[in-house]
């Protein structure tokens, strides 16, 4: 099926009385009613309708109990992609058009057809169809039988004397042994993958803690290695020679305290880590990242916009970000309270949109650094960044662009981009979510946005995900499934 392009939207109108309403209504109701209408929407080669069983889809005109449609009216044309339509239909089936929500007189097949036509092409179904229940209830017979009809509709479980549509059932087939076996294997694989992912996360946490300690140690050793320690500093003058040596004319080199030099083992390990990371970068397809970010400008603007609104701890967190981005300090410079500061800026309504954009762009620049993974691992408890990605449709367009920029730049380093694809679930509100679901949501939102810049960023994200080496079958299948669900 062609997901894109123009598709006709038609309304199939059935008279469930097969002409009896026209003959009998003057006698029973005191006015003529041409029919008791059941409607269905035909689009994408299927006929969609609603009843006490919920939403159904069948080949057009195949509901034999209703016969051929009395009328077929063209409602309009739609350019909505089929996958988007399916996602919308799934949302209706899980909310306002569940089978339990069906009401013969107030919330029926015609209500559903009206909703679907408005979504597809912004047009209504004929007014005489929508007005029929109210016309019936305005008659003496309708006023007396209305409560009884409503109660019968609520008690029916797929069978109703007042709605042929509710008699349409789909035969239930027992799953085949092959299906059961494959499904069992998939479930076992998913459980094994989740367990491996959990152990992997625990290992990464330990590595991250050790790395932070090592980085602090290396930084301390670098500073100390720049200091030359003499055996007795009081005996040396400003030229670096002792008074005795100067008097004797000797110019022996000063004694350096070898204990202050960084250990060769630490330096070798650091060099090996850099070499492995560079080798990974060389052997992969280059990702699309956006390096045209001026961290100094972003920080200066952020400081101006939040001046006077931060606590002492938050001011310290801002200074830590300055050290990380501009002074060359490693990610170890960011304390545990840094993410609390980020969460406050992103969520506090008193903080302006401009300030949030400058913070997100600063983080997008930080995402290009090879040790950003240490900060991302710290976020595994509160999920400050991932929760913000999940809310992308709720934030301002400028913030959406900065969020997508941050996500793209994480692909600069393999370990940081892997964080975007974690499948381990965690609670967000009333539902279980995962990093890969949040990432997919950002991709789809950007691709479907009318904003050209967001479309560009979404295309870049799609490319980056496409070249990403996914390490497990389950993770790859999860990404494809999520893309289908969101599209």
Coordinates of N, CA and C in Angstrom, one line a residue, residues 230 236-243 246 254:
X230 N 62.2 21.0 44.7 CA 63.6 20.9 45.0 C 63.8 20.4 46.4
X236 N 67.3 28.0 47.2 CA 67.3 28.4 45.8 C 66.8 29.8 45.6
X237 N 67.5 30.5 44.7 CA 67.1 31.9 44.4 C 66.2 31.9 43.2
X238 N 65.9 33.1 42.7 CA 65.0 33.2 41.6 C 65.5 32.5 40.3
X239 N 66.8 32.3 40.2 CA 67.3 31.7 39.0 C 67.2 30.2 39.0
X240 N 66.8 29.6 40.1 CA 66.7 28.2 40.2 C 68.0 27.5 40.7
X241 N 68.9 28.3 41.2 CA 70.2 27.8 41.7 C 70.4 28.2 43.1
X242 N 70.9 27.3 43.9 CA 71.2 27.6 45.3 C 72.3 28.6 45.4
X243 N 72.3 29.3 46.6 CA 73.4 30.3 46.8 C 74.7 29.6 46.8
X246 N 75.6 28.8 43.2 CA 76.0 30.0 42.5 C 77.3 30.6 42.9
X254 N 68.4 21.0 38.9 CA 67.7 20.8 40.1 C 67.1 19.4 40.2

